[in-house]
Short mmCIF file of C-alpha atoms and ligand atoms in Angstrom, two decimals:
data_model
loop_
_atom_site.label_atom_id
_atom_site.label_comp_id
_atom_site.label_asym_id
_atom_site.label_seq_id
_atom_site.Cartn_x
_atom_site.Cartn_y
_atom_site.Cartn_z
CA MET A 31 41.44 -43.29 -43.35
CA ARG A 32 38.35 -40.42 -43.59
CA LYS A 33 34.58 -41.86 -43.04
CA ASN A 34 31.78 -41.78 -45.76
CA ILE A 35 29.20 -39.84 -43.86
CA VAL A 36 25.45 -39.58 -44.28
CA ALA A 37 23.56 -36.59 -42.69
CA GLY A 38 20.00 -35.45 -42.68
CA ASN A 39 19.51 -32.14 -42.33
CA TRP A 40 15.52 -31.93 -41.72
CA LYS A 41 15.08 -27.86 -41.61
CA MET A 42 12.30 -26.73 -40.03
CA ASN A 43 10.18 -29.05 -40.77
CA THR A 44 8.44 -31.87 -38.41
CA THR A 45 5.96 -31.35 -35.38
CA VAL A 46 8.32 -33.27 -32.52
CA PRO A 47 5.73 -36.34 -33.25
CA GLU A 48 6.53 -35.73 -36.83
CA GLY A 49 9.92 -35.95 -35.97
CA VAL A 50 9.46 -38.78 -33.65
CA THR A 51 7.91 -41.40 -35.73
CA LEU A 52 10.29 -40.01 -39.04
CA ALA A 53 13.35 -40.78 -36.21
CA LYS A 54 12.28 -44.12 -35.16
CA GLU A 55 11.44 -45.64 -38.83
CA VAL A 56 14.60 -44.52 -39.84
CA ASN A 57 16.24 -46.24 -36.73
CA GLU A 58 13.92 -49.64 -37.51
CA LYS A 59 15.78 -48.93 -41.04
CA LEU A 60 19.09 -49.02 -39.74
CA ALA A 61 18.71 -51.55 -37.52
CA ALA A 62 18.11 -53.78 -39.93
CA ILE A 63 21.28 -53.58 -42.12
CA THR A 64 24.88 -53.08 -41.70
CA PRO A 65 25.27 -49.45 -43.65
CA LYS A 66 29.39 -49.05 -45.46
CA CYS A 67 28.41 -45.05 -43.90
CA ASP A 68 28.12 -43.28 -40.90
CA VAL A 69 24.05 -42.06 -40.31
CA ILE A 70 23.49 -39.09 -38.88
CA ILE A 71 20.37 -36.99 -38.75
CA CYS A 72 20.13 -33.31 -37.24
CA VAL A 73 17.00 -32.24 -36.72
CA PRO A 74 15.29 -29.04 -35.37
CA PHE A 75 16.42 -27.92 -31.00
CA THR A 76 13.01 -28.90 -30.06
CA HIS A 77 13.67 -32.85 -31.18
CA LEU A 78 16.85 -33.75 -29.90
CA CYS A 79 15.41 -34.27 -26.57
CA PRO A 80 12.63 -36.53 -27.50
CA VAL A 81 14.83 -38.11 -30.93
CA ASN A 82 17.58 -38.84 -28.97
CA GLU A 83 15.39 -40.93 -26.48
CA VAL A 84 14.03 -43.16 -29.42
CA ILE A 85 17.52 -44.03 -31.58
CA ASN A 86 19.87 -46.36 -30.97
CA SER A 87 22.72 -44.20 -30.82
CA GLU A 88 25.54 -47.19 -31.78
CA LYS A 89 24.01 -46.48 -35.44
CA LEU A 90 22.29 -43.34 -35.85
CA GLY A 91 24.22 -40.15 -34.77
CA LEU A 92 21.95 -37.02 -33.66
CA GLY A 93 23.20 -33.47 -34.63
CA ALA A 94 21.67 -29.68 -33.78
CA GLU A 95 21.28 -27.61 -37.00
CA ASN A 96 22.89 -24.83 -35.53
CA CYS A 97 23.80 -23.60 -32.07
CA ALA A 98 24.30 -19.90 -30.78
CA ASP A 99 27.80 -17.59 -30.77
CA HIS A 100 27.97 -17.21 -27.24
CA ALA A 101 28.28 -19.44 -24.47
CA LYS A 102 25.59 -18.73 -22.55
CA GLY A 103 23.83 -15.53 -21.04
CA ALA A 104 21.01 -13.24 -21.86
CA TYR A 105 20.24 -13.60 -26.20
CA THR A 106 16.64 -15.02 -26.10
CA GLY A 107 15.99 -17.57 -28.36
CA GLU A 108 19.26 -18.71 -28.94
CA VAL A 109 20.10 -22.28 -28.09
CA SER A 110 23.95 -23.25 -26.99
CA ALA A 111 26.46 -26.04 -27.74
CA ALA A 112 26.61 -26.70 -24.47
CA MET A 113 22.27 -26.83 -24.39
CA VAL A 114 22.58 -28.69 -27.90
CA ALA A 115 25.11 -30.91 -26.10
CA SER A 116 23.30 -31.75 -23.39
CA THR A 117 20.70 -33.61 -24.97
CA GLY A 118 23.04 -36.20 -26.29
CA ALA A 119 23.26 -34.92 -29.45
CA THR A 120 27.25 -35.50 -30.98
CA TYR A 121 26.42 -33.01 -34.12
CA VAL A 122 26.08 -29.54 -35.33
CA ILE A 123 25.68 -28.15 -38.89
CA LEU A 124 27.18 -24.48 -38.63
CA GLY A 125 27.42 -22.35 -41.56
CA HIS A 126 24.79 -23.68 -43.50
CA SER A 127 24.04 -21.55 -46.72
CA GLU A 128 20.64 -20.61 -45.61
CA ARG A 129 22.38 -19.22 -41.84
CA ARG A 130 24.57 -17.24 -43.91
CA GLN A 131 22.00 -16.05 -46.48
CA TYR A 132 18.78 -15.05 -44.20
CA TYR A 133 20.28 -14.70 -40.77
CA GLY A 134 23.70 -12.91 -41.52
CA GLU A 135 26.15 -15.75 -40.15
CA THR A 136 29.61 -14.03 -41.85
CA SER A 137 33.15 -16.33 -41.02
CA GLU A 138 33.20 -14.17 -37.64
CA THR A 139 30.62 -16.03 -35.97
CA LEU A 140 31.05 -19.46 -36.82
CA LYS A 141 34.63 -19.02 -35.43
CA GLU A 142 32.75 -18.53 -32.71
CA LYS A 143 29.97 -21.30 -32.89
CA VAL A 144 32.90 -23.94 -34.00
CA ALA A 145 34.98 -23.01 -30.61
CA LEU A 146 32.13 -23.34 -28.55
CA ALA A 147 30.82 -26.73 -30.38
CA PHE A 148 34.64 -28.05 -29.82
CA GLU A 149 34.52 -26.93 -26.79
CA ASN A 150 31.33 -29.12 -25.65
CA GLY A 151 32.20 -32.01 -27.58
CA LEU A 152 30.30 -31.42 -30.35
CA THR A 153 31.69 -32.43 -33.99
CA PRO A 154 30.51 -29.57 -37.03
CA ILE A 155 29.58 -29.79 -40.28
CA PHE A 156 30.53 -26.92 -41.55
CA CYS A 157 29.12 -25.89 -44.34
CA ILE A 158 30.97 -24.28 -47.98
CA GLY A 159 29.54 -23.38 -51.49
CA GLU A 160 28.73 -20.79 -53.91
CA VAL A 161 25.71 -18.94 -55.17
CA LEU A 162 24.55 -19.19 -59.16
CA GLU A 163 26.02 -16.16 -60.05
CA GLU A 164 29.66 -17.03 -58.16
CA ARG A 165 29.20 -20.27 -60.30
CA GLU A 166 28.22 -18.54 -63.75
CA ASN A 167 30.93 -16.07 -63.27
CA GLY A 168 33.44 -18.13 -62.58
CA THR A 169 34.39 -17.49 -58.82
CA ALA A 170 33.30 -20.89 -57.28
CA PHE A 171 36.33 -21.94 -56.32
CA ASP A 172 37.62 -18.87 -55.06
CA VAL A 173 34.68 -18.37 -53.20
CA VAL A 174 34.72 -21.57 -51.23
CA LYS A 175 38.57 -21.29 -50.28
CA LYS A 176 37.96 -18.43 -48.64
CA GLN A 177 34.92 -19.80 -46.79
CA ILE A 178 37.26 -22.39 -45.20
CA VAL A 179 40.12 -19.89 -44.70
CA ASP A 180 38.54 -17.43 -43.23
CA ALA A 181 36.03 -19.33 -40.80
CA LEU A 182 38.28 -23.11 -40.21
CA PHE A 183 42.61 -21.92 -41.28
CA HIS A 184 43.01 -20.44 -37.49
CA LEU A 185 42.41 -23.85 -36.40
CA SER A 186 45.13 -26.10 -35.34
CA ALA A 187 45.51 -29.68 -37.34
CA GLU A 188 44.71 -31.39 -34.26
CA ASP A 189 41.28 -29.18 -33.64
CA PHE A 190 40.77 -29.25 -38.15
CA SER A 191 40.22 -32.78 -38.01
CA LYS A 192 37.60 -33.06 -36.11
CA ILE A 193 35.46 -30.96 -38.37
CA ILE A 194 33.51 -32.84 -41.43
CA LEU A 195 33.33 -30.63 -44.40
CA ALA A 196 29.88 -30.04 -46.42
CA TYR A 197 30.22 -28.40 -50.46
CA GLU A 198 27.29 -27.59 -50.77
CA PRO A 199 26.15 -25.30 -54.03
CA VAL A 200 23.54 -23.35 -52.97
CA TRP A 201 22.18 -23.45 -56.74
CA ALA A 202 21.41 -26.76 -56.14
CA ILE A 203 19.69 -26.43 -52.72
CA GLY A 204 15.93 -27.26 -52.60
CA THR A 205 15.94 -26.70 -56.16
CA GLY A 206 16.18 -30.35 -58.13
CA LYS A 207 19.34 -28.98 -59.41
CA THR A 208 22.32 -31.04 -58.66
CA ALA A 209 25.83 -30.59 -59.55
CA THR A 210 26.73 -33.23 -61.56
CA ASP A 211 29.04 -35.80 -60.11
CA ASP A 212 31.97 -34.51 -62.12
CA GLN A 213 31.21 -30.99 -61.10
CA ALA A 214 31.11 -32.10 -57.48
CA GLU A 215 34.22 -34.12 -57.49
CA GLU A 216 35.97 -30.82 -59.51
CA MET A 217 34.55 -29.31 -56.08
CA HIS A 218 35.74 -31.82 -53.61
CA ALA A 219 39.20 -32.21 -55.21
CA PHE A 220 39.81 -28.69 -55.32
CA ILE A 221 38.76 -28.51 -51.71
CA ARG A 222 40.36 -31.88 -50.07
CA GLY A 223 43.65 -29.41 -52.40
CA VAL A 224 43.63 -26.06 -50.39
CA ILE A 225 43.09 -28.84 -46.92
CA ALA A 226 46.40 -30.15 -48.52
CA GLU A 227 48.41 -26.96 -48.63
CA LYS A 228 47.47 -26.08 -45.16
CA TYR A 229 47.91 -29.13 -42.85
CA GLY A 230 49.54 -31.33 -45.29
CA GLN A 231 48.48 -34.28 -47.55
CA GLU A 232 47.71 -36.49 -44.03
CA VAL A 233 45.01 -34.24 -42.40
CA ALA A 234 43.29 -33.28 -46.18
CA ASP A 235 43.20 -37.69 -47.15
CA ASN A 236 41.22 -37.38 -43.27
CA THR A 237 38.97 -35.53 -43.90
CA SER A 238 35.52 -36.21 -44.95
CA ILE A 239 34.13 -33.86 -47.22
CA LEU A 240 30.01 -33.95 -47.80
CA TYR A 241 28.40 -33.35 -51.09
CA GLY A 242 24.90 -31.48 -50.54
CA GLY A 243 22.30 -30.46 -52.60
CA SER A 244 19.04 -32.04 -53.92
CA CYS A 245 21.32 -35.65 -53.58
CA LYS A 246 18.84 -38.19 -53.83
CA PRO A 247 17.99 -41.87 -54.28
CA GLY A 248 18.68 -41.81 -57.42
CA ASN A 249 21.64 -39.22 -57.61
CA ALA A 250 23.83 -40.67 -54.85
CA LYS A 251 25.54 -43.78 -56.18
CA ALA A 252 27.35 -41.76 -59.20
CA LEU A 253 27.91 -38.79 -56.33
CA PHE A 254 29.17 -41.65 -54.03
CA ALA A 255 31.76 -43.66 -56.78
CA LYS A 256 33.70 -40.49 -57.43
CA PRO A 257 37.26 -40.18 -55.11
CA ASN A 258 36.87 -37.21 -53.37
CA VAL A 259 32.59 -37.34 -51.83
CA ASP A 260 32.97 -38.91 -49.14
CA GLY A 261 28.92 -38.48 -49.04
CA GLY A 262 26.15 -36.50 -48.56
CA LEU A 263 24.20 -33.66 -46.33
CA ILE A 264 20.69 -34.59 -47.26
CA GLY A 265 17.86 -31.82 -46.55
CA GLY A 266 14.34 -32.37 -48.55
CA ALA A 267 15.22 -36.72 -49.19
CA ALA A 268 15.94 -36.88 -45.55
CA LEU A 269 12.32 -36.03 -44.53
CA ASP A 270 11.23 -39.52 -45.77
CA ALA A 271 13.08 -42.77 -44.08
CA GLU A 272 12.49 -44.73 -47.56
CA SER A 273 13.85 -41.89 -49.31
CA PHE A 274 16.75 -41.36 -46.91
CA MET A 275 17.35 -45.34 -46.54
CA GLY A 276 18.07 -45.21 -50.52
CA ILE A 277 20.77 -42.32 -50.15
CA VAL A 278 22.34 -44.75 -47.26
CA THR A 279 22.31 -47.64 -49.16
CA ALA A 280 23.99 -46.09 -51.97
CA PHE A 281 27.63 -46.78 -50.64
P1 PGA B 163 18.21 -30.57 -50.51
O1 PGA B 163 19.06 -29.30 -49.09
O2 PGA B 163 18.98 -32.22 -50.07
O3 PGA B 163 16.62 -30.48 -49.86
O4 PGA B 163 18.51 -29.75 -51.47
C1 PGA B 163 20.73 -30.17 -48.77
C2 PGA B 163 21.17 -28.85 -47.74
O5 PGA B 163 20.31 -28.19 -47.57
O6 PGA B 163 21.40 -29.37 -46.86
#
């Protein structure tokens, strides 16, 4: 059966010393409990090696927030999937709405990134989600379906099964405006149906679909109680160990 997962997405926050301190705090708090979910932190590239040094990878997974769409070579400033994997990280967030919006990521580039992640043994946390206008004009479901179909449905069932999906309505990210648990459940159930149509019910049932967008300790319990919400991708609330753990323990 699918896993429950809480993953932090630190985005472009914390210096290396601050990030190491935060990772240590999360690691310590996790050591004291037996969480009912997998716990992951996705951190800036510069933080991967030093953070990997201070966490217990048995209890806390480590991921990057992006990787390049080329394997290696003359791509100044880019960081490859192989480089990410060589730090000890085992996850990578791909297709975050901020990457799509500000850095022009398309389904075509994301296909390359997913392939390179797999080649290097990284598990993609693949983000999808509509913008406010699409929610309001009733196209949210079509938009999300198209994001999945265009970037992922060329994969074999075996490869697709390795993906973690994160539904993040763009209008809820960093805005304090969470999707209601019913809105999240409605979209997650729809996504699972789309997967079932393509890969069959078993693959769909085994896919973890996380919710992201202003998820906090105060709303995580209600969101995670929904049958198709398998956890969260946490931005702002992951920057404080106490609030991140408040979400982890919502399961
Ligand atoms: P937020 O970000 O929790 O700060 O809304 C979530 C995300 O973008 O992954």
